[in-house]
CSV table of C-alpha atoms in Angstrom, one decimal:
chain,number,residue,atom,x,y,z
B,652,UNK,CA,-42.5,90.7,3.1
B,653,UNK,CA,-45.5,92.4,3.2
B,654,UNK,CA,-43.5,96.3,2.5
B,655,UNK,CA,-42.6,93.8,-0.8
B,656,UNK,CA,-46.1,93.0,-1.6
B,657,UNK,CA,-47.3,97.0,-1.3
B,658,UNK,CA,-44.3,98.3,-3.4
B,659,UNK,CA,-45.1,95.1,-6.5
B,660,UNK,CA,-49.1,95.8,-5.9
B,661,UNK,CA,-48.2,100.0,-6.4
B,662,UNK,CA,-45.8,99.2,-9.3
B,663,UNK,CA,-48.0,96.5,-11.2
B,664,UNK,CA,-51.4,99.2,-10.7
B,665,UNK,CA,-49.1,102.2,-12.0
B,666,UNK,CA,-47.9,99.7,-15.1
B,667,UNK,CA,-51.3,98.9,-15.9
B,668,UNK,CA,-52.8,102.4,-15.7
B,669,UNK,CA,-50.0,103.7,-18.5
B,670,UNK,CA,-51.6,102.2,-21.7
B,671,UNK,CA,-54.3,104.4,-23.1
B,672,UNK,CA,-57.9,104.2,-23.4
B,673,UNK,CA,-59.9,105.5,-26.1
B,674,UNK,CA,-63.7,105.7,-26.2
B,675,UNK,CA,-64.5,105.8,-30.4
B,676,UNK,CA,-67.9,106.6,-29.2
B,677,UNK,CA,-69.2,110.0,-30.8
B,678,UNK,CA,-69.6,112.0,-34.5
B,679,UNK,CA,-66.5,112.3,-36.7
B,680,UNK,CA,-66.5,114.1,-39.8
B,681,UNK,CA,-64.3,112.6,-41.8
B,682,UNK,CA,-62.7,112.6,-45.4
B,683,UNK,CA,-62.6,109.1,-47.4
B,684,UNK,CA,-61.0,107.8,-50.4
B,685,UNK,CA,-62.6,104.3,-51.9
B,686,UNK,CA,-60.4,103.0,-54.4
B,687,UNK,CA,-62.1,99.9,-56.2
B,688,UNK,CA,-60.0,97.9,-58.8
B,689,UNK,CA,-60.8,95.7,-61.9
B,690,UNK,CA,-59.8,92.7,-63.1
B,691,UNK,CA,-58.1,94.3,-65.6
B,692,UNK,CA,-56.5,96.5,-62.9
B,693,UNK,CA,-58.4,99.9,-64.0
B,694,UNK,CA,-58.7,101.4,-60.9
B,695,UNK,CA,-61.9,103.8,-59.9
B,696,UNK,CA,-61.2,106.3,-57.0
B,697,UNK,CA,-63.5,108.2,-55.6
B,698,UNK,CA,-63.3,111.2,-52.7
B,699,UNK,CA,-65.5,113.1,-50.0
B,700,UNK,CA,-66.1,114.1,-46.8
B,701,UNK,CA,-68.7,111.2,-44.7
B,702,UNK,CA,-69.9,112.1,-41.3
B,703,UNK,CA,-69.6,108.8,-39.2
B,704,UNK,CA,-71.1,108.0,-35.9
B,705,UNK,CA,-69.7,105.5,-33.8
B,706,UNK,CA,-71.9,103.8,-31.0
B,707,UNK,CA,-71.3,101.8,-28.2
B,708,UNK,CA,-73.8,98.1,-28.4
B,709,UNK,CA,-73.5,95.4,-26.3
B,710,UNK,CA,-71.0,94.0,-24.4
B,711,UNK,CA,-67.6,94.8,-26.3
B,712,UNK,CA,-69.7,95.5,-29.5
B,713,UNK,CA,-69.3,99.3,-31.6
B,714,UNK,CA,-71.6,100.1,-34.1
B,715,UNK,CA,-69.6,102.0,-37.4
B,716,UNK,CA,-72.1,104.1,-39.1
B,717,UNK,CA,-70.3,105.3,-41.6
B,718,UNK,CA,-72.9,107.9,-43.6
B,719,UNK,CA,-75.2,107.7,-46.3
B,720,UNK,CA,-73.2,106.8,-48.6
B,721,UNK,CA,-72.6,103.8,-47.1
B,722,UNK,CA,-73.1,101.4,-44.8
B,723,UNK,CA,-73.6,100.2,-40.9
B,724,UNK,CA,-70.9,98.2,-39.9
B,725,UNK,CA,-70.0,96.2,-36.4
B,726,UNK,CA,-66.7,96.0,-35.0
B,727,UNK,CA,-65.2,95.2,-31.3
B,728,UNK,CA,-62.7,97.2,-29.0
B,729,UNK,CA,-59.3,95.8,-28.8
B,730,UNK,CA,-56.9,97.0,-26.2
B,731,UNK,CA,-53.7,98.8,-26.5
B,732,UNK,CA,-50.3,96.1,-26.3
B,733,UNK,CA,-47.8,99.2,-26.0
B,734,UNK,CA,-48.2,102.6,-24.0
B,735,UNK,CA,-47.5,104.5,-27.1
B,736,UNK,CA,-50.7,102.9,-28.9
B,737,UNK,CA,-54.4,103.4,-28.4
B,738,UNK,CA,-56.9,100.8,-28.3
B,739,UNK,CA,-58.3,99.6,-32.1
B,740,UNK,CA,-61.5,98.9,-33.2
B,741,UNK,CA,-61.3,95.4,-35.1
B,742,UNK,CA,-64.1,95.6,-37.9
B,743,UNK,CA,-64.6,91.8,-39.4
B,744,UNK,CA,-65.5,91.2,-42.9
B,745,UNK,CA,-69.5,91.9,-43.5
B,746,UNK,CA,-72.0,93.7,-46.5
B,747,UNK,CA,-71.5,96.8,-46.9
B,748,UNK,CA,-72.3,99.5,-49.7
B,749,UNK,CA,-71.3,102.8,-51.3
B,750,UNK,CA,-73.5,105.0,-52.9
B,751,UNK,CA,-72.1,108.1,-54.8
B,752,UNK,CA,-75.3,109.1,-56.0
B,753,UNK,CA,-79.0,108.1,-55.3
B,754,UNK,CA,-78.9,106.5,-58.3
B,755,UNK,CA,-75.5,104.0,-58.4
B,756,UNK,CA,-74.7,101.8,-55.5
B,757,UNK,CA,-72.0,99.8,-55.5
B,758,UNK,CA,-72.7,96.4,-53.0
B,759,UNK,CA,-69.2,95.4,-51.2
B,760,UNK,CA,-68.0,93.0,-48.6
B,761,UNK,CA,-66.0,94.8,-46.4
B,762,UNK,CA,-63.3,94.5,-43.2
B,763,UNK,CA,-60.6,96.0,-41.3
B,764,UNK,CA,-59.4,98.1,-38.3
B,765,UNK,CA,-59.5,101.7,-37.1
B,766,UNK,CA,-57.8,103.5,-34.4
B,767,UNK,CA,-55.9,107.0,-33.3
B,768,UNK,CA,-53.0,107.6,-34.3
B,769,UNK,CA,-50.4,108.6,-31.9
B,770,UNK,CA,-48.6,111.3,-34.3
B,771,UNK,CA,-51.8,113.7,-34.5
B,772,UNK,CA,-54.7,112.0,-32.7
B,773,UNK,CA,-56.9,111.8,-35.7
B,774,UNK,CA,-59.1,108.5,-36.2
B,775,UNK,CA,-58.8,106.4,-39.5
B,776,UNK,CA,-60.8,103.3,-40.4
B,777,UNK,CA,-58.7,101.3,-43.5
B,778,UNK,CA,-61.1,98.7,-45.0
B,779,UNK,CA,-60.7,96.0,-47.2
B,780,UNK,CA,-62.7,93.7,-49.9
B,781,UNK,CA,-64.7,93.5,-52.8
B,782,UNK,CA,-67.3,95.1,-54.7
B,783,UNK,CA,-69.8,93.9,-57.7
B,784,UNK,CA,-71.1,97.4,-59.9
B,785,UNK,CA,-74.4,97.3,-61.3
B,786,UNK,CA,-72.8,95.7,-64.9
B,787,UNK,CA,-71.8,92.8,-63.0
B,788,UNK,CA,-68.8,93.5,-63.0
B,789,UNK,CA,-66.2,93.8,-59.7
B,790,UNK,CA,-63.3,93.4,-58.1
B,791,UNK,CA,-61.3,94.7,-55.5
B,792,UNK,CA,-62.1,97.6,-52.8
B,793,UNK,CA,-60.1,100.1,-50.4
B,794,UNK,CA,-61.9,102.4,-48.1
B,795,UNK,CA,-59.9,104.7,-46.5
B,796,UNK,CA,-61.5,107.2,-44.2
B,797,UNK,CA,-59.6,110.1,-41.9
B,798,UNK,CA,-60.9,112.5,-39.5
B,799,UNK,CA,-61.2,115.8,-40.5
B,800,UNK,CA,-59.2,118.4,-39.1
């Protein structure tokens, strides 16, 4: 019985051990795209490269700084649910902003997720929400941002 207990213990340890950890924490360049949508479904895109910095806070909490251009977000560390995945970072709705130039900024409400991608190891945040221009105006917001090769 006990030979039964070591071999279970061993197999249950080497299970656990096989789904990947990823620490987000450190400086990613990284391109985005923000497409924001009117009403009248006219859609503004916009492009560039964004250095982001990821920090760790406390307990489970990450800080998402995502550049000047925009904002400081917080998310939390999920874990992987599959070997062939890599933890995500879970990023719950919250003010934001994007600022293409000193003198426009565009105030949003933004959430989402991030995480590796198995195929080629790059981060990518996908956020979702709204936005209000300085017209008063709005409507709908996607932030995509990918790590740089």
């Amino acid at each position: 019985m006990t030979t039964a207990r070591l071999i279970l213990l061993g197999v249950i340890a080497t299970a656990a051990g096989c789904f990947p950890d990823h620490d987000y924490t450190g400086d990613y360049e990284m391109t985005y795209a923000v497409t924001m949508t009117t009403p009248s479904d006219v859609d503004d895109v916009r492009a560039g490269l964004v250095d982001v910095a990821i920090h760790e806070g406390l307990n489970d909490e990450q800080f998402v700084d995502l550049g000047a251009q925009f904002c400081r977000l917080s998310a939390t560390k999920g874990q992987a649910t599959d070997a062939n995945d890599y933890p995500f970072l879970t990023i719950p709705s919250q003010p934001c902003w994007f600022s293409p130039t000193p003198a426009l900024t565009y105030p949003m409400i933004l959430g989402g997720s991030g995480s590796v991608h198995t195929q080629d190891e790059r981060l990518t945040i996908v956020l979702e929400g709204s936005y209000r221009d300085p017209k008063g105006g709005g409507g709908g917001v996607v932030l995509q941002l990918t790590e740089s090769w």
